[in-house]
Each structure stands twice: as structure tokens, then as C-alpha cells.
Amino acid sequence: MAATASEKKLLLGGEWIETGAWVEVRSPYSGEPVGRVARAGAAEARRAVEAAVSAMREPLPAHKRAEILVRVAGALGKRQEEAAQTISAEAGKPLKAARVEAARAMSTFTFAAVEARKLAGEMVPMDAAQAGTGKLGFTLRQPIGVVGAISPFNFPLNLVAHKIAPALAAGCAVVLKPASQTPFSALLLAELETEAGLPPGWLNVLVGPAAEIGDVLVEDERVRAITFTGSSAVGWKLAERAPRKRVNLELGNATPVVVAADADLDDAAAKLAANAFSFAGQSCISVQRVYVERSAYDDLVARFLPRVEALVVGDPADEATDVGPLIDRDARDRVLAWIEEAGAAGAEILTGGELEGELLRPTVIANAGPGLKVSCEEVFGPICTVTAYDTLDEAIELANGTRYGLQAGIFTSNVKTALEAARRLEFGGVTVNEAPTFRSDQMPYGGVKDSGNTREGPAYAVRELTEERLVVLEL
Ligand code: NAP
């Protein structure tokens, strides 16, 4: 087993339990075992919901919740390298990127702690209506109830943090199901939560068959909200199956970037190369489609390609590695098939397109038609297309030509162009002179169209996981 190999139990009602069955986790890079985790099924999921319901019978005051969240942030600070090594081992994420994720998780907990202390309703100006004269009205922000949280493999620590920290800040107990490929980072967070003094039942972590555990979260009426980050196919199905719950969805994207001729092309090329291939493109906001104004196209491509070719492909545990493996062989085969489809349709592979050992080299594709998968579906691999455009209208139409709408970006030195793009790009966020892969953890983050229906960032997630209760007093 690898250096971080371990055997972990599940957290259920404050107890670390074994179930007699195990989920094995292997390195996406070497195939070596990373460790194994006790496997939960429907029975454990029902017990976890019960434990969460019973925990919420004794609400934790906001100051206690904030103190616990701050302690977790502190503990994460102390164990940052261990967290980064865990992420890297189980997800195959290059250490450089894993360290950034571990640091970000600290800030997610810190912002959630702030929100716990700020959580408040608002005054209602009752005498603004004749009927309200003589009355005092205000709202209380109440926790929505037990939250079922489901997270993906690609940010196994910080996206789990974005699930559990705001839910706890809001006063909700959580039943968490992390991705089966990456449970160790989530269990590390669970350990830190219990060490920080979180009482039993407030956080329960289950690893096991998604459908079995997911069904309990969907069907049990006491789970009042499901917060899901993952693929659109799974997310929208969950929402359909749970019409009476709040189902918050953070889903995929096919991230576009527009580069105008007046942009700083060197800056754009550097940021695009760094953000199209980091973690082998397995970020929901990895740069995937670059549209360049025709007069600057050759220049931008000439600055971009050498930077892409200089990226170090290899072992994620190696300090120098920029691009590691895809999460599994199926993912790699799918991405290779999409490259082949583009090639067969007349697109030109400018670099990459083949394997280096077992790893897919960063790939840049020119002249990919708008109907190709690489041009409108989520690649989730180390591929980026480059396409020339003539007018801003055309660029915006191309960028919007996808069912997704999470984040998009534009590089330009003209404020008018930037603001016009920000208004017309149909995405939850637009970055200007920054790659749309940028995320800082307090930002409102989320998508439109198929990319989701909610906003994360602790301040926004806390709002989504609480309900306003109106109180009217007759004076
Ligand atoms: P996924 O296959 O949808 O899995 C996500 C989670 O859902 C995993 O925990 C998975 O469990 C679980 N799941 C699968 N089927 C389920 C079911 N029927 N019921 C309940 N849960 C189920 O996604 P992924 O491959 O891990 O992650 C990649 C996707 O996430 C990409 O589309 C990416 O864009 C998106 N993403 C979005 C954001 C965002 O903030 N918008 C951030 C990161 C990633 P198992 O692991 O056990 O199958």
C-alpha cells in the first residue's frame, strides 16, 4: 500500500463503526491500494438519518457552532500537508494543486464560522400597510432540517468542506456521502470535526453504493434538503425524484473564454495554459473552449502552445508535476474517443492527443465545429479547443452554445467589451482578465441552465439551508 494507506471506519451517530464489508480505494496513477473504508448501505443510511434527527433535537447555539468551525479551520492548518497528501493519493491530484485545495478548505471553514455568528432574520416594516399598524414583525432564520450531502471526487476535501461547514453554520445536522473513489479526505474532515467538539450525530459520513445511500436520502422525509455537487445527469435526476425537498445542485460546465485582440495576449496565454490542464482538466470550471479574435488568433496560439507543451506530465506525488492521471481508465477512454471524434470531423490536433505512458498529454484542438462534443459537452479531461471569431456577437454566441452555464471568462483591455460580455454570457459567473477557473471560497458560486440551481460560498449556502420564519407581535 502507498504511504498514506489506511483503513478507516465510518462516522455514525458519533461512533466510528465497521460494517463487515469494505470499499477499496486505489491510486488513479499507479493502481496501488490507497486504503479501504467500511462500506455502508441503506441500513446505515437510515441509522445516520435517525442520528442526525436526534442530534437536531438539541440545537447547538450559533456561538458553539462558530467555535467548532474555527477549531476545524485551525486543525486543518496544522494538518495541511497530511490533507494535501491524502487528496493527492486518492484523487491522483498533483501535490501542488492538492496543497492549494487544502489551504482553501481552511478558508471555507473560516467563512462558515463567520456566517454562523451573523445568521439573523430581518425586521418587517409592519406599519407600511394599514393592516400592520400597531404590530411588530420580524423573521427568524431557522435551520432547514437534516441535510443530505453528496460530493464528487475532484475536490474531495474542499467541496466536502463546502457541504458540511455551511450546513453546520446554519444549524443543520448532516449525512454526508462522499465519492467512493475519494473518501479519505472526507473522513479526515470528519475526524477533525469530532476532535473540535462536534457532538454525536451532527455529522455522519457514509461511504458505499451511491444509489442505495442516495435512495434513503431521497425517500426519507426527515432529510429536508439535499446538497449535491457532481454530474448533471445524476443531479437533475435527484431533483426530479425529490420534488418536495430543497435540492441544491452544483453541476458541470463546458467552460468558455473569449480573448479579444486588445487583450494582454501573454497574460491570457499564461493563464489559459495553467487553467485548462490543471488536475488534468478535472475541474468543473477548467478552461475548455477558447475563442480568439481573428486578428490575434495566430499570435495567441503561438504564445499558448509552448506553455502547454512545457507542462510536466507525470506522477501526482512528484513536486514538479502539473498534469497527472484521469480518475480512471473509463474516463481516459472517453476523452480519447472525443479527441478521435473531433479529428475525424476535420479538427486539427495542435499538440497532445496521445498518451505519454498511461497519461493523456495536454491536448489543444483547432477548428472544432460547434456541434462536436469537445465544443459543447463537458470534457472533464486535459483538452482545450481554440477557435477564431470575427465579432463579439459571434464570440458570445459560440460561448453560449452549450447547455451549461457555470463560469465563463473574457480577456480584453476595453471596459465596454468586458461589461457587454459580462451581461450577455449566460453563466453564473464571468471573470475578466482572469481564467474562469478562478474561485475564491467566499464568492457566490453556481450555475444557470444545466449547471445547477443554487449558489455556494458559505454566506449563500447558509441562506439556502435555512428558512425564514415570520413572527408577528401585537403591541
Ligand atoms: P458523479 O458521478 O455525478 O458523482 C458525484 C457524487 O454523486 C458521488 O458521490 C457519487 O457517488 C454520487 N452519485 C452517483 N450516482 C448517484 C445516485 N444515483 N444517487 C445519489 N448519489 C449518486 O460526479 P463525479 O464524476 O464524481 O464528479 C464530476 C462532476 O462533478 C463533473 O460533472 C463536474 O463538473 C461536477 N462538479 C461540479 C462542481 C460545481 O461546484 N459546480 C464542482 C466539482 C465538480 P459514487 O462516487 O459512489 O458513484
PDB file of C-alpha atoms and ligand atoms in Angstrom, residues 149-155 159 163 177-182 207-215 217-218 228-235 237-238 241 249-253 282-285 327 378 380 404 406 439 445-447 451-452 456, ligand 1:
ATOM      1  CA  ALA A 149     -24.810  15.989   1.225  1.00  0.00           C
ATOM      2  CA  ILE A 150     -23.323  14.240  -1.802  1.00  0.00           C
ATOM      3  CA  SER A 151     -19.899  15.249  -3.130  1.00  0.00           C
ATOM      4  CA  PRO A 152     -17.717  14.419  -6.164  1.00  0.00           C
ATOM      5  CA  PHE A 153     -14.179  13.062  -6.470  1.00  0.00           C
ATOM      6  CA  ASN A 154     -12.426  16.074  -7.935  1.00  0.00           C
ATOM      7  CA  PHE A 155     -12.152  18.332  -4.857  1.00  0.00           C
ATOM      8  CA  LEU A 159     -16.066  20.503  -1.800  1.00  0.00           C
ATOM      9  CA  LYS A 163     -21.126  20.939   2.029  1.00  0.00           C
ATOM     10  CA  LYS A 177     -21.876  10.649   1.159  1.00  0.00           C
ATOM     11  CA  PRO A 178     -18.505  11.461  -0.414  1.00  0.00           C
ATOM     12  CA  ALA A 179     -17.442   9.999  -3.765  1.00  0.00           C
ATOM     13  CA  SER A 180     -16.499   6.319  -3.427  1.00  0.00           C
ATOM     14  CA  GLN A 181     -13.188   6.989  -5.204  1.00  0.00           C
ATOM     15  CA  THR A 182     -12.121   9.655  -2.680  1.00  0.00           C
ATOM     16  CA  VAL A 207     -19.186   5.504   2.011  1.00  0.00           C
ATOM     17  CA  GLY A 208     -20.843   2.943  -0.219  1.00  0.00           C
ATOM     18  CA  PRO A 209     -23.113   2.343  -3.201  1.00  0.00           C
ATOM     19  CA  ALA A 210     -24.400   5.700  -4.383  1.00  0.00           C
ATOM     20  CA  ALA A 211     -27.858   4.576  -5.412  1.00  0.00           C
ATOM     21  CA  GLU A 212     -28.510   2.722  -2.134  1.00  0.00           C
ATOM     22  CA  ILE A 213     -27.469   5.618   0.088  1.00  0.00           C
ATOM     23  CA  GLY A 214     -28.920   8.199  -2.319  1.00  0.00           C
ATOM     24  CA  ASP A 215     -32.308   6.452  -2.263  1.00  0.00           C
ATOM     25  CA  LEU A 217     -31.653  10.492   1.307  1.00  0.00           C
ATOM     26  CA  VAL A 218     -34.300  10.984  -1.401  1.00  0.00           C
ATOM     27  CA  PHE A 228     -25.324  17.762  -4.412  1.00  0.00           C
ATOM     28  CA  THR A 229     -22.152  18.500  -6.354  1.00  0.00           C
ATOM     29  CA  GLY A 230     -21.422  16.255  -9.303  1.00  0.00           C
ATOM     30  CA  SER A 231     -22.566  15.467 -12.809  1.00  0.00           C
ATOM     31  CA  SER A 232     -25.693  16.966 -14.345  1.00  0.00           C
ATOM     32  CA  ALA A 233     -27.184  13.579 -15.168  1.00  0.00           C
ATOM     33  CA  VAL A 234     -27.168  12.432 -11.537  1.00  0.00           C
ATOM     34  CA  GLY A 235     -28.024  15.841 -10.071  1.00  0.00           C
ATOM     35  CA  LYS A 237     -32.444  13.083 -11.573  1.00  0.00           C
ATOM     36  CA  LEU A 238     -32.161  13.563  -7.800  1.00  0.00           C
ATOM     37  CA  ARG A 241     -37.124  12.365  -7.579  1.00  0.00           C
ATOM     38  CA  LEU A 249     -27.328  21.395  -7.431  1.00  0.00           C
ATOM     39  CA  GLU A 250     -23.731  22.350  -8.331  1.00  0.00           C
ATOM     40  CA  LEU A 251     -23.049  20.644 -11.664  1.00  0.00           C
ATOM     41  CA  GLY A 252     -20.800  20.655 -14.719  1.00  0.00           C
ATOM     42  CA  ASN A 253     -19.710  23.176 -17.326  1.00  0.00           C
ATOM     43  CA  GLN A 282     -10.978  17.591 -13.979  1.00  0.00           C
ATOM     44  CA  SER A 283     -12.381  20.780 -12.548  1.00  0.00           C
ATOM     45  CA  CYS A 284     -15.925  21.854 -13.296  1.00  0.00           C
ATOM     46  CA  ILE A 285     -14.505  25.216 -14.418  1.00  0.00           C
ATOM     47  CA  ILE A 327      -9.641   9.437 -12.327  1.00  0.00           C
ATOM     48  CA  GLU A 378     -18.147  18.833 -20.566  1.00  0.00           C
ATOM     49  CA  PHE A 380     -13.526  16.832 -17.849  1.00  0.00           C
ATOM     50  CA  TYR A 404     -24.086  24.533 -19.401  1.00  0.00           C
ATOM     51  CA  LEU A 406     -21.340  27.834 -14.647  1.00  0.00           C
ATOM     52  CA  ARG A 439     -12.737  30.583  -7.457  1.00  0.00           C
ATOM     53  CA  TYR A 445     -20.542  30.239  -6.949  1.00  0.00           C
ATOM     54  CA  GLY A 446     -23.015  28.289  -9.021  1.00  0.00           C
ATOM     55  CA  GLY A 447     -24.573  27.894 -12.409  1.00  0.00           C
ATOM     56  CA  SER A 451     -25.099  23.706 -14.462  1.00  0.00           C
ATOM     57  CA  GLY A 452     -27.304  23.967 -11.412  1.00  0.00           C
ATOM     58  CA  GLU A 456     -22.348  28.085  -2.800  1.00  0.00           C
TER      59      GLU A 456
HETATM   60  P1  NAP B   1     -20.880  11.998 -10.252  1.00  0.00           P
HETATM   61  O1  NAP B   1     -20.564  10.727 -10.923  1.00  0.00           O
HETATM   62  O2  NAP B   1     -22.191  12.648 -10.529  1.00  0.00           O
HETATM   63  O3  NAP B   1     -20.747  11.684  -8.691  1.00  0.00           O
HETATM   64  C1  NAP B   1     -20.921  12.691  -7.726  1.00  0.00           C
HETATM   65  C2  NAP B   1     -21.443  12.071  -6.455  1.00  0.00           C
HETATM   66  O4  NAP B   1     -22.748  11.551  -6.700  1.00  0.00           O
HETATM   67  C3  NAP B   1     -20.602  10.891  -5.957  1.00  0.00           C
HETATM   68  O5  NAP B   1     -20.583  10.908  -4.538  1.00  0.00           O
HETATM   69  C4  NAP B   1     -21.387   9.696  -6.461  1.00  0.00           C
HETATM   70  O6  NAP B   1     -21.181   8.539  -5.701  1.00  0.00           O
HETATM   71  C5  NAP B   1     -22.806  10.209  -6.267  1.00  0.00           C
HETATM   72  N1  NAP B   1     -23.826   9.514  -7.030  1.00  0.00           N
HETATM   73  C6  NAP B   1     -23.705   8.873  -8.218  1.00  0.00           C
HETATM   74  N2  NAP B   1     -24.901   8.325  -8.568  1.00  0.00           N
HETATM   75  C7  NAP B   1     -25.785   8.627  -7.578  1.00  0.00           C
HETATM   76  C8  NAP B   1     -27.166   8.354  -7.339  1.00  0.00           C
HETATM   77  N3  NAP B   1     -27.893   7.656  -8.204  1.00  0.00           N
HETATM   78  N4  NAP B   1     -27.741   8.828  -6.208  1.00  0.00           N
HETATM   79  C9  NAP B   1     -27.018   9.539  -5.329  1.00  0.00           C
HETATM   80  N5  NAP B   1     -25.713   9.822  -5.487  1.00  0.00           N
HETATM   81  C10 NAP B   1     -25.100   9.393  -6.604  1.00  0.00           C
HETATM   82  O7  NAP B   1     -19.761  13.097 -10.493  1.00  0.00           O
HETATM   83  P2  NAP B   1     -18.182  12.938 -10.401  1.00  0.00           P
HETATM   84  O8  NAP B   1     -17.719  12.200 -11.587  1.00  0.00           O
HETATM   85  O9  NAP B   1     -17.768  12.478  -9.039  1.00  0.00           O
HETATM   86  O10 NAP B   1     -17.752  14.464 -10.483  1.00  0.00           O
HETATM   87  C11 NAP B   1     -17.571  15.122 -11.665  1.00  0.00           C
HETATM   88  C12 NAP B   1     -18.737  16.047 -11.967  1.00  0.00           C
HETATM   89  O11 NAP B   1     -18.934  16.949 -10.900  1.00  0.00           O
HETATM   90  C13 NAP B   1     -18.450  16.904 -13.196  1.00  0.00           C
HETATM   91  O12 NAP B   1     -19.609  16.992 -13.980  1.00  0.00           O
HETATM   92  C14 NAP B   1     -18.121  18.258 -12.576  1.00  0.00           C
HETATM   93  O13 NAP B   1     -18.328  19.345 -13.421  1.00  0.00           O
HETATM   94  C15 NAP B   1     -19.031  18.283 -11.412  1.00  0.00           C
HETATM   95  N6  NAP B   1     -18.571  19.259 -10.420  1.00  0.00           N
HETATM   96  C16 NAP B   1     -19.270  20.410 -10.226  1.00  0.00           C
HETATM   97  C17 NAP B   1     -18.819  21.356  -9.315  1.00  0.00           C
HETATM   98  C18 NAP B   1     -19.578  22.618  -9.029  1.00  0.00           C
HETATM   99  O14 NAP B   1     -19.342  23.220  -7.989  1.00  0.00           O
HETATM  100  N7  NAP B   1     -20.469  23.055  -9.885  1.00  0.00           N
HETATM  101  C19 NAP B   1     -17.642  21.121  -8.623  1.00  0.00           C
HETATM  102  C20 NAP B   1     -16.945  19.950  -8.866  1.00  0.00           C
HETATM  103  C21 NAP B   1     -17.414  19.010  -9.756  1.00  0.00           C
HETATM  104  P3  NAP B   1     -20.129   7.394  -6.142  1.00  0.00           P
HETATM  105  O15 NAP B   1     -18.799   8.048  -6.145  1.00  0.00           O
HETATM  106  O16 NAP B   1     -20.277   6.381  -5.081  1.00  0.00           O
HETATM  107  O17 NAP B   1     -20.554   6.944  -7.506  1.00  0.00           O
END
